[in-house]
């Protein structure tokens, strides 16, 4: 069973994604910010990370760099409300990008792609 | 060059002004010169008339030695006193030379006009003119007239010494004119004098002399021509040079126009290079560049703002979509659907609040007319707000106190609806970020010109790095332990806009975990210290 870590400050979003992915056979962990994510990464083996980014914030970027440096095996999907080209501009080395206003089916497809 | 261009107008204006000045100056000069020249002609005429009178007086003295009856014609024709007369004749000849009488038209009337003496060049037209212009009177009189008179050459040819001696050589005629015909081209301007004397104190003698104004007119015509040509030349040069200089001066304006043409919302980086030396042009270019800079900032602000708005609205939309898609994934119990619908409604409410706040903020910032200001007592106003807030605070078991140091009214000019929104916003924030059993204090501190209302809480506080940004639109302090984010991120922006519209400000003092104080500063109409 693949493990997905959701990093998102919106509780409702975390709940929706958690339920969606659990229903589709994933083990799901959800945290609200980068520092909590750091703690989870120390204890758990994560396959896929859904990372929300806030444009002016730097903590998301720092988390991204930490994962890239120390957890090569983790696939990162950047998931935010920004258009995909803006997300790519911000974090060019992510494995995939997801616009949260798109359908959940698309998200599932993107996650399934790395499973 | 267009007729409506500054270059054309400036050129025309300055040329006109210069033209008028030159014409006025030239007219004054022409008038002065002609006055001097005419005065000179008149002076000479007077001298001539005097000299002729002197000659006649000389004959008068001659006559006193004579035995026969007085007949001036006979006397002048030399029928008596030949020797003495010759002396006077010589005197006359020299006068004719020195006074240049040869070219003048001389007419002498003896008695009441029964005897007349003429210079050889006198024509009936001139005599008629004399009669016309010198009607009566014995005093000296000048006049100018025009007519068809003998040409200069013919006049010279016909004149010999006026009172010359010798048989048949006398060149004046006693009774008739020689009746010569004259051409049209002989038209002359003449200046005439009439002077009256009395021979032997009984016989009136009238001397009428007319002299040609040709030389004077020649000088004046030359002067007029010279001045006209000078004015035309000066004006042409001025107009040409003026056009050239105006074009040079306006050159920077053209570069501003070119730069402005290049501007578009895609590229606001255009700036004009400052190469000018004229102060006005330096100012113009500086001002233009500053305007573009402001535009550029404003555009980038708008673009950033739009991106913020999109992001803020997309988050609740993403939640609504996620909730709905998830609900449709499989059949669910009615309670689950109900929960989904409730969650969606909550997000719809959030979007509505964001949009409503954005619209309000736009109105506050760009439509000053929405404020309905009235004078009111801030003390009573805050007491009311205090009462209202106590209910909200009580729910979280927070103690709210109102401290008013003065019992006198504090009059301010404010819009009560918007000011209420401002204070409730700050108090709600204080309640939101203050844990249960905390304390909120509202304190009024009036000054001479301003009143400070401080809202202090014992809440979680704001770190220094966030304090500077909390009034920015959509800025949310991203820290742990701040609880769920339910606001639009526009509350403090709205509060500050309202304070500014009242001529006031909001200041914040805060230490993390020690609480925050938001101070609203408002101008007072009169404070208790002023009102005795």
XYZ file of C-alpha atoms in Angstrom:
647
model
C 0.000 0.000 0.000
C 1.435 3.369 -1.095
C 1.611 6.168 1.451
C 0.619 9.709 0.511
C 1.513 12.743 2.659
C -0.772 15.746 2.262
C 0.693 19.126 3.284
C -2.078 21.750 3.214
C -3.159 24.453 5.666
C -6.845 24.150 4.700
C -8.449 21.587 7.003
C -11.333 20.958 4.607
C -8.970 20.251 1.735
C -7.003 17.818 3.902
C -10.195 16.043 4.872
C -11.486 15.790 1.290
C -8.167 14.484 -0.077
C -7.750 12.114 2.841
C -11.153 10.592 2.230
C -10.662 10.430 -1.529
C -7.307 8.699 -1.332
C -8.331 6.339 1.490
C -11.327 5.284 -0.577
C -8.945 4.537 -3.429
C -6.621 2.337 -1.436
C -3.913 4.672 -0.259
C -2.516 5.126 3.178
C -2.899 8.829 3.877
C -1.115 11.157 6.283
C -2.088 14.828 6.427
C -0.346 17.772 8.077
C -1.038 21.490 8.019
C 2.422 22.934 7.530
C 6.034 22.371 6.573
C 7.373 21.893 10.081
C 4.837 19.172 10.853
C 5.690 17.565 7.540
C 9.359 17.510 8.563
C 8.471 15.568 11.702
C 6.378 13.054 9.751
C 9.185 12.522 7.243
C 11.500 11.510 10.073
C 9.150 8.770 11.275
C 7.319 7.512 8.195
C 8.166 6.120 4.799
C 6.396 8.299 2.275
C 5.945 7.463 -1.412
C 4.089 10.500 -2.702
C 3.785 13.982 -1.266
C 0.962 16.414 -2.183
C 2.484 19.816 -1.419
C 0.410 22.987 -1.296
C 2.334 26.177 -1.906
C 1.518 29.732 -0.917
C 3.190 32.132 -3.247
C 4.840 34.570 -0.872
C 5.812 31.914 1.661
C 9.288 30.395 1.718
C 8.637 27.488 4.100
C 7.076 25.385 1.299
C 10.157 25.829 -0.798
C 12.385 24.892 2.108
C 10.382 21.688 2.619
C 10.631 20.913 -1.084
C 14.420 21.307 -0.960
C 14.681 19.088 2.140
C 12.672 16.324 0.453
C 14.699 16.585 -2.747
C 17.939 16.426 -0.753
C 17.200 13.673 1.747
C 14.272 11.696 0.296
C 14.998 11.143 -3.390
C 12.457 8.349 -3.601
C 9.490 10.558 -2.697
C 7.463 11.805 -5.648
C 6.296 15.364 -5.155
C 3.084 16.671 -6.687
C 2.665 20.377 -6.148
C -1.014 21.066 -5.506
C -2.171 24.646 -5.204
C -4.736 27.069 -6.539
C -2.160 28.738 -8.805
C -2.094 27.978 -12.542
C 0.233 25.098 -13.390
C 2.749 27.214 -15.302
C 3.108 29.493 -12.261
C 3.628 26.456 -10.030
C 6.246 25.109 -12.417
C 7.987 28.463 -12.449
C 8.089 28.465 -8.662
C 9.206 24.862 -8.113
C 10.623 23.647 -11.442
C 11.857 20.265 -10.206
C 8.584 18.816 -8.927
C 7.374 15.507 -10.424
C 3.944 16.866 -11.287
C 1.618 19.792 -10.713
C -2.057 19.944 -9.868
C -4.417 22.903 -9.902
C -6.768 22.355 -6.941
C -9.707 23.796 -8.860
C -9.452 20.856 -11.278
C -11.398 17.635 -10.759
C -10.461 15.045 -8.148
C -10.299 12.404 -10.910
C -7.331 14.225 -12.400
C -5.618 14.237 -9.016
C -6.217 10.506 -8.666
C -4.746 9.934 -12.148
C -1.649 11.940 -11.286
C -1.140 10.024 -8.047
C -1.831 6.680 -9.745
C 0.830 7.513 -12.306
C 3.487 7.284 -9.589
C 2.062 4.236 -7.849
C 4.268 73.288 -39.211
C 0.633 73.293 -38.160
C -1.252 76.513 -37.474
C -2.337 75.170 -34.093
C 1.172 74.205 -33.000
C 2.893 76.017 -30.139
C 5.793 76.664 -32.455
C 3.608 78.504 -34.960
C 1.636 80.397 -32.326
C 4.725 81.475 -30.379
C 6.419 82.564 -33.560
C 3.427 84.568 -34.748
C 2.887 86.102 -31.313
C 6.481 87.255 -30.894
C 6.737 88.468 -34.481
C 3.507 90.408 -34.014
C 4.680 91.979 -30.767
C 8.034 92.884 -32.261
C 6.312 94.183 -35.414
C 3.988 96.410 -33.401
C 6.880 97.743 -31.311
C 8.964 98.459 -34.418
C 6.061 100.131 -36.224
C 5.234 102.318 -33.209
C 8.889 103.215 -32.777
C 9.282 104.010 -36.483
C 6.079 106.066 -36.527
C 7.343 108.117 -33.593
C 10.695 108.590 -35.296
C 9.037 109.537 -38.599
C 6.776 112.012 -36.838
C 9.680 113.656 -34.978
C 11.816 113.916 -38.084
C 8.950 115.359 -40.147
C 8.167 117.808 -37.343
C 11.785 118.993 -37.326
C 11.956 119.232 -41.127
C 8.679 121.161 -41.413
C 9.690 123.469 -38.612
C 12.904 124.127 -40.512
C 10.933 124.905 -43.681
C 8.661 127.259 -41.718
C 11.612 128.984 -40.088
C 13.224 129.535 -43.448
C 9.952 130.872 -44.873
C 9.674 133.297 -41.998
C 13.245 134.478 -42.568
C 12.533 134.891 -46.261
C 9.379 136.900 -45.563
C 11.316 139.041 -43.092
C 14.128 139.637 -45.573
C 11.700 140.634 -48.325
C 10.041 142.970 -45.808
C 13.460 144.400 -44.948
C 14.155 145.065 -48.642
C 10.805 146.817 -48.940
C 11.595 148.876 -45.853
C 14.891 149.784 -47.458
C 13.006 151.085 -50.455
C 10.799 152.916 -48.031
C 13.806 154.735 -46.560
C 14.944 155.362 -50.125
C 11.655 156.962 -50.869
C 11.982 159.439 -48.056
C 14.788 161.120 -49.940
C 12.733 161.191 -53.075
C 10.909 164.220 -54.231
C 8.226 162.648 -56.405
C 5.055 160.954 -55.367
C 5.338 157.450 -54.070
C 4.952 154.737 -56.610
C 6.613 151.617 -55.551
C 6.305 149.993 -58.942
C 7.961 152.870 -60.606
C 10.478 152.939 -57.862
C 11.210 149.269 -58.104
C 11.422 149.474 -61.852
C 14.196 151.924 -61.283
C 12.701 155.099 -62.634
C 14.150 157.132 -59.750
C 16.936 156.867 -57.157
C 18.929 154.710 -59.486
C 22.179 154.873 -57.537
C 20.736 154.115 -54.116
C 18.534 151.519 -55.647
C 21.464 149.680 -57.061
C 22.838 149.211 -53.574
C 19.544 147.738 -52.452
C 19.386 145.633 -55.587
C 22.760 144.160 -54.712
C 21.487 143.426 -51.264
C 18.506 141.721 -52.818
C 20.615 139.641 -55.148
C 22.702 138.432 -52.294
C 19.492 137.611 -50.390
C 18.185 135.707 -53.387
C 21.386 133.668 -53.370
C 21.717 133.066 -49.644
C 18.015 132.440 -49.038
C 17.697 130.378 -52.192
C 14.687 132.363 -53.318
C 14.982 131.294 -56.914
C 12.846 128.238 -56.492
C 10.193 129.881 -54.378
C 6.905 131.289 -55.502
C 6.582 134.873 -54.355
C 3.541 137.056 -54.489
C 3.389 140.541 -53.086
C 0.135 142.485 -52.832
C 0.406 146.211 -52.495
C -2.394 148.199 -50.993
C -5.539 146.193 -50.978
C -4.430 144.159 -53.996
C -4.734 146.824 -56.644
C -1.056 146.326 -57.438
C 0.618 142.961 -57.320
C 4.145 141.656 -57.803
C 4.899 138.068 -58.881
C 7.937 135.939 -59.254
C 8.240 134.700 -62.819
C 7.316 131.155 -61.917
C 4.021 132.031 -60.276
C 0.995 130.516 -61.930
C -2.666 131.460 -61.609
C -3.240 128.173 -59.755
C -0.845 129.178 -56.995
C -2.338 132.647 -56.730
C -5.764 131.064 -56.474
C -4.457 128.793 -53.739
C -2.967 131.767 -51.914
C -6.344 133.472 -52.055
C -8.092 130.410 -50.851
C -5.880 129.571 -47.907
C -5.014 133.089 -46.759
C -8.398 134.717 -46.650
C -7.847 137.684 -44.365
C -5.859 138.857 -41.440
C -2.569 140.588 -40.968
C -0.715 138.104 -38.836
C 1.829 135.599 -39.965
C 0.291 132.388 -41.225
C 1.487 129.091 -42.648
C -0.257 126.598 -44.866
C 0.543 123.581 -47.008
C -1.104 122.824 -50.299
C -0.891 120.627 -53.330
C -1.514 121.478 -56.952
C -0.314 121.345 -60.510
C 2.593 123.700 -60.567
C 5.539 124.311 -62.872
C 8.230 121.694 -62.632
C 11.423 122.464 -60.785
C 13.569 122.781 -63.904
C 11.165 125.194 -65.510
C 10.898 127.193 -62.339
C 14.650 127.521 -62.132
C 14.923 128.489 -65.743
C 12.366 131.250 -65.428
C 13.609 132.843 -62.231
C 16.148 135.529 -62.151
C 16.840 138.003 -59.387
C 13.572 139.286 -58.206
C 14.301 142.960 -58.068
C 17.038 142.984 -60.646
C 17.796 146.164 -62.505
C 18.282 146.690 -66.177
C 15.853 147.147 -68.988
C 13.495 144.271 -69.587
C 15.385 142.183 -67.163
C 12.971 142.563 -64.327
C 11.483 139.223 -63.808
C 8.386 139.907 -61.925
C 5.156 140.852 -63.513
C 2.922 143.549 -62.275
C -0.433 142.707 -63.719
C -0.628 139.443 -65.505
C 0.660 135.911 -65.298
C 2.659 134.408 -68.035
C -0.011 131.758 -68.238
C 2.238 128.814 -68.911
C 0.758 125.401 -69.108
C 1.803 122.726 -66.667
C 1.863 118.957 -66.861
C 0.312 116.570 -64.427
C 3.718 115.281 -63.459
C 4.544 118.726 -62.188
C 2.374 118.244 -59.134
C 4.162 119.623 -56.104
C 3.520 119.976 -52.437
C 4.038 123.528 -51.363
C 4.420 125.187 -48.004
C 3.389 128.827 -47.930
C 3.678 131.782 -45.592
C 1.793 135.004 -45.565
C 3.260 137.998 -43.818
C 1.808 141.511 -43.684
C 3.745 144.762 -43.372
C 2.868 148.384 -43.864
C 4.747 150.549 -46.264
C 5.205 154.015 -44.793
C 2.810 152.846 -42.135
C -0.121 153.394 -44.420
C 0.082 151.174 -47.463
C -0.457 147.527 -46.478
C 1.846 145.099 -48.199
C 1.163 141.384 -48.036
C 4.018 138.992 -48.744
C 3.072 135.472 -49.724
C 5.835 132.913 -50.302
C 5.402 129.271 -51.219
C 8.283 126.847 -51.234
C 8.430 123.317 -52.550
C 8.365 120.509 -50.013
C 10.053 118.213 -52.469
C 13.332 117.936 -50.594
C 11.579 117.376 -47.264
C 9.330 114.798 -48.812
C 12.283 113.181 -50.472
C 13.998 112.771 -47.095
C 10.796 111.531 -45.458
C 10.107 109.092 -48.288
C 13.637 107.751 -48.060
C 13.228 107.414 -44.281
C 9.895 105.618 -44.716
C 11.357 103.218 -47.247
C 14.386 102.547 -45.083
C 12.262 101.924 -41.998
C 9.819 99.642 -43.853
C 12.628 97.564 -45.275
C 14.345 97.424 -41.875
C 11.157 96.272 -40.158
C 10.531 93.616 -42.793
C 14.113 92.372 -42.584
C 14.142 92.323 -38.770
C 10.786 90.531 -38.666
C 11.863 87.918 -41.215
C 15.090 87.211 -39.342
C 13.268 87.127 -35.989
C 10.600 84.821 -37.340
C 13.158 82.443 -38.806
C 15.409 82.457 -35.732
C 12.405 82.313 -33.400
C 11.042 79.266 -35.207
C 14.432 77.631 -34.994
C 14.824 78.305 -31.264
C 11.260 77.322 -30.401
C 11.806 74.056 -32.243
C 14.976 73.447 -30.265
C 13.244 74.286 -27.002
C 10.337 71.981 -27.816
C 12.593 69.097 -28.867
C 12.292 67.387 -25.433
C 8.513 67.593 -25.706
C 8.761 65.544 -28.891
C 10.882 62.952 -27.105
C 8.275 62.828 -24.325
C 5.616 62.265 -27.003
C 7.657 59.471 -28.592
C 8.209 57.828 -25.203
C 4.526 58.136 -24.347
C 3.644 56.533 -27.690
C 5.876 53.568 -26.894
C 4.186 52.983 -23.555
C 1.733 50.198 -23.143
C 0.557 48.088 -20.242
C 2.939 45.378 -21.466
C 5.999 47.545 -21.260
C 6.153 50.326 -18.701
C 9.921 50.315 -18.466
C 10.274 53.190 -20.964
C 12.091 56.174 -19.446
C 13.289 59.367 -21.112
C 16.996 60.059 -20.814
C 17.723 63.296 -18.998
C 19.928 65.176 -21.441
C 18.311 68.596 -21.223
C 19.785 71.705 -19.643
C 16.624 73.827 -19.437
C 15.140 73.668 -15.959
C 11.547 73.418 -17.208
C 12.397 70.553 -19.520
C 14.324 68.746 -16.775
C 11.233 69.103 -14.602
C 8.948 67.913 -17.411
C 11.039 64.825 -18.108
C 11.453 64.079 -14.384
C 7.755 64.450 -13.860
C 6.991 62.200 -16.842
C 9.431 59.545 -15.639
C 7.972 59.675 -12.135
C 4.482 59.299 -13.577
C 5.546 56.180 -15.507
C 7.180 54.838 -12.368
C 3.961 55.326 -10.428
C 2.016 53.698 -13.260
C 4.421 50.779 -13.319
C 4.068 50.326 -9.559
C 0.338 50.677 -9.789
C 0.137 48.110 -12.601
C 2.306 45.622 -10.784
C 0.217 46.238 -7.665
C -2.988 45.574 -9.609
C -1.548 42.438 -11.182
C -0.388 41.193 -7.768
C -3.736 42.099 -6.297
C -5.658 40.243 -9.031
C -3.512 37.189 -8.465
C -4.288 37.433 -4.735
C -8.008 37.751 -5.413
C -7.932 34.772 -7.778
C -6.088 32.694 -5.226
C -8.393 33.695 -2.375
C -11.470 32.802 -4.420
C -10.051 29.642 -5.921
C -9.406 28.028 -2.538
C -13.075 27.896 -1.483
C -13.990 26.889 -5.061
C -11.526 23.998 -4.925
C -13.055 22.907 -1.615
C -16.616 23.066 -2.992
C -15.621 21.063 -6.047
C -13.716 18.510 -3.981
C -16.593 18.105 -1.519
C -19.146 17.659 -4.306
C -17.060 15.228 -6.350
C -16.282 13.216 -3.269
C -19.962 13.076 -2.324
C -20.836 11.746 -5.799
C -18.173 9.082 -5.741
C -20.498 6.562 -4.075
C -23.863 6.312 -2.479
C -23.908 7.903 0.947
C -26.155 8.307 3.932
C -28.373 11.419 3.988
C -26.367 12.838 6.932
C -23.199 12.710 4.829
C -24.875 14.622 1.997
C -26.146 17.128 4.513
C -22.643 17.610 5.870
C -21.291 18.082 2.325
C -23.944 20.694 1.550
C -23.216 22.498 4.820
C -19.505 22.559 4.045
C -20.190 23.875 0.541
C -22.459 26.599 1.905
C -19.749 27.612 4.334
C -17.297 28.031 1.456
C -19.868 29.943 -0.573
C -20.265 32.228 2.445
C -16.489 32.700 2.553
C -16.387 33.655 -1.124
C -19.287 36.038 -0.639
C -17.510 37.699 2.272
C -14.309 38.094 0.251
C -16.183 39.675 -2.643
C -18.231 41.911 -0.355
C -15.104 43.077 1.476
C -13.293 43.714 -1.803
C -16.159 45.814 -3.097
C -16.302 47.726 0.179
C -12.575 48.328 0.100
C -12.771 49.622 -3.470
C -15.545 51.987 -2.380
C -13.666 53.171 0.702
C -10.524 53.846 -1.288
C -11.973 55.304 -4.472
C -15.415 56.727 -3.622
C -15.007 59.267 -0.825
C -18.646 60.215 -1.390
C -19.926 57.112 0.420
C -18.950 58.616 3.785
C -21.737 60.529 5.515
C -19.912 62.587 8.096
C -21.632 64.057 11.116
C -20.492 65.513 14.412
C -20.818 63.157 17.327
C -19.559 62.468 20.821
C -16.979 59.691 20.600
C -17.532 58.848 24.300
C -21.201 57.948 23.821
C -20.416 56.176 20.549
C -17.793 53.942 22.185
C -19.997 53.206 25.195
C -22.532 51.767 22.770
C -19.887 49.675 21.001
C -18.617 48.508 24.384
C -22.073 47.235 25.292
C -22.369 45.369 22.021
C -18.901 43.821 22.297
C -19.402 42.599 25.850
C -21.865 39.981 24.580
C -19.328 38.635 22.052
C -16.531 38.668 24.637
C -18.648 36.957 27.248
C -19.098 33.926 24.945
C -15.328 33.334 25.171
C -15.216 34.315 28.846
C -13.112 37.350 28.086
C -13.439 40.403 30.336
C -14.013 43.597 28.405
C -13.543 46.954 30.162
C -14.024 50.512 28.985
C -11.796 53.193 30.517
C -12.703 56.793 29.944
C -10.495 59.376 31.604
C -12.699 62.337 30.830
C -16.318 63.033 31.602
C -16.592 65.817 29.018
C -17.754 65.197 25.454
C -15.171 64.448 22.753
C -16.584 65.760 19.527
C -15.437 64.223 16.260
C -16.646 64.351 12.664
C -17.284 60.800 11.575
C -19.460 58.429 9.617
C -21.025 56.366 12.436
C -21.730 53.327 10.227
C -18.162 52.983 9.008
C -16.565 53.970 12.302
C -18.640 51.254 14.008
C -17.312 48.753 11.445
C -13.748 49.864 12.223
C -14.055 49.422 16.016
C -16.042 46.187 15.842
C -13.438 44.804 13.442
C -10.587 45.555 15.860
C -12.542 44.286 18.882
C -13.541 41.085 17.026
C -9.910 40.486 16.139
C -8.958 41.009 19.782
C -11.614 38.510 20.892
C -10.543 36.037 18.175
C -6.875 36.031 19.166
C -7.321 36.239 22.943
C -7.646 32.939 24.791
C -10.472 32.305 27.257
C -10.251 34.196 30.565
C -8.237 36.927 28.853
C -8.868 40.640 29.080
C -9.657 43.379 26.532
C -9.503 47.077 27.433
C -10.840 50.014 25.439
C -9.199 53.261 26.570
C -9.900 56.821 25.409
C -7.040 59.272 25.601
C -8.012 62.729 24.290
C -5.422 65.296 23.268
C -5.825 68.908 22.069
C -6.226 68.012 18.409
C -6.476 64.249 18.347
C -8.054 61.478 20.280
C -6.454 58.072 20.695
C -8.646 55.025 21.278
C -6.502 52.073 22.340
C -7.872 48.510 22.169
C -5.549 46.286 24.164
C -5.812 42.524 24.578
C -3.920 39.815 26.413
C -3.939 37.618 23.308
C -1.299 35.725 21.347
C 0.266 38.908 19.932
C 1.930 39.466 16.577
C 5.654 39.144 15.915
C 7.541 42.190 14.632
C 8.023 40.738 11.128
C 4.253 40.485 10.643
C 3.314 43.796 12.267
C 4.388 45.837 9.259
C 2.330 43.710 6.875
C -0.918 43.014 8.681
C -2.651 45.999 7.062
C -1.855 44.716 3.549
C -4.707 43.159 1.635
C -5.031 39.345 2.040
C -2.071 39.240 4.388
C -2.587 36.459 6.883
C -0.195 35.680 9.675
C 0.838 32.075 8.978
C 1.753 30.864 12.402
C 0.876 27.865 14.427
C -1.642 28.145 17.223
C -3.548 30.931 15.494
C -6.523 28.672 15.022
C -8.514 28.112 11.857
C -8.403 30.917 9.289
C -11.915 32.172 8.734
C -11.360 35.772 7.711
C -11.120 37.306 4.263
C -7.704 38.808 5.000
C -9.182 42.231 4.298
C -10.486 43.275 7.740
C -7.503 45.388 8.808
C -7.146 46.898 5.322
C -10.769 48.024 5.579
C -10.245 49.374 9.114
C -7.201 51.369 8.015
C -9.014 52.747 4.955
C -11.861 53.939 7.190
C -9.418 55.567 9.643
C -7.615 57.332 6.792
C -10.913 58.572 5.344
C -11.530 60.213 8.737
C -8.128 61.895 8.624
C -6.815 59.425 11.175
C -4.593 56.381 11.422
C -4.204 52.994 13.141
C -1.037 52.027 14.979
C -0.135 48.629 16.367
C 2.063 47.640 19.290
C 2.428 43.965 20.031
C 4.631 41.288 21.568
C 4.095 37.592 20.890
C 2.231 35.907 23.741
C 1.956 39.234 25.592
C -0.958 40.782 23.694
C -1.535 43.539 21.187
C -2.669 47.145 21.324
C -4.343 48.669 18.286
C -4.606 52.465 18.598
C -7.082 54.365 16.480
C -6.150 58.041 16.159
C -8.881 60.455 15.069
C -8.921 64.243 14.755
C -11.243 66.025 17.213
C -13.471 68.971 16.377
C -13.044 70.309 19.910
C -11.619 68.524 22.890
C -12.675 68.865 26.568
C -9.580 70.994 27.286
C -10.626 73.508 24.650
C -14.221 73.754 25.706
C -14.526 75.541 28.982
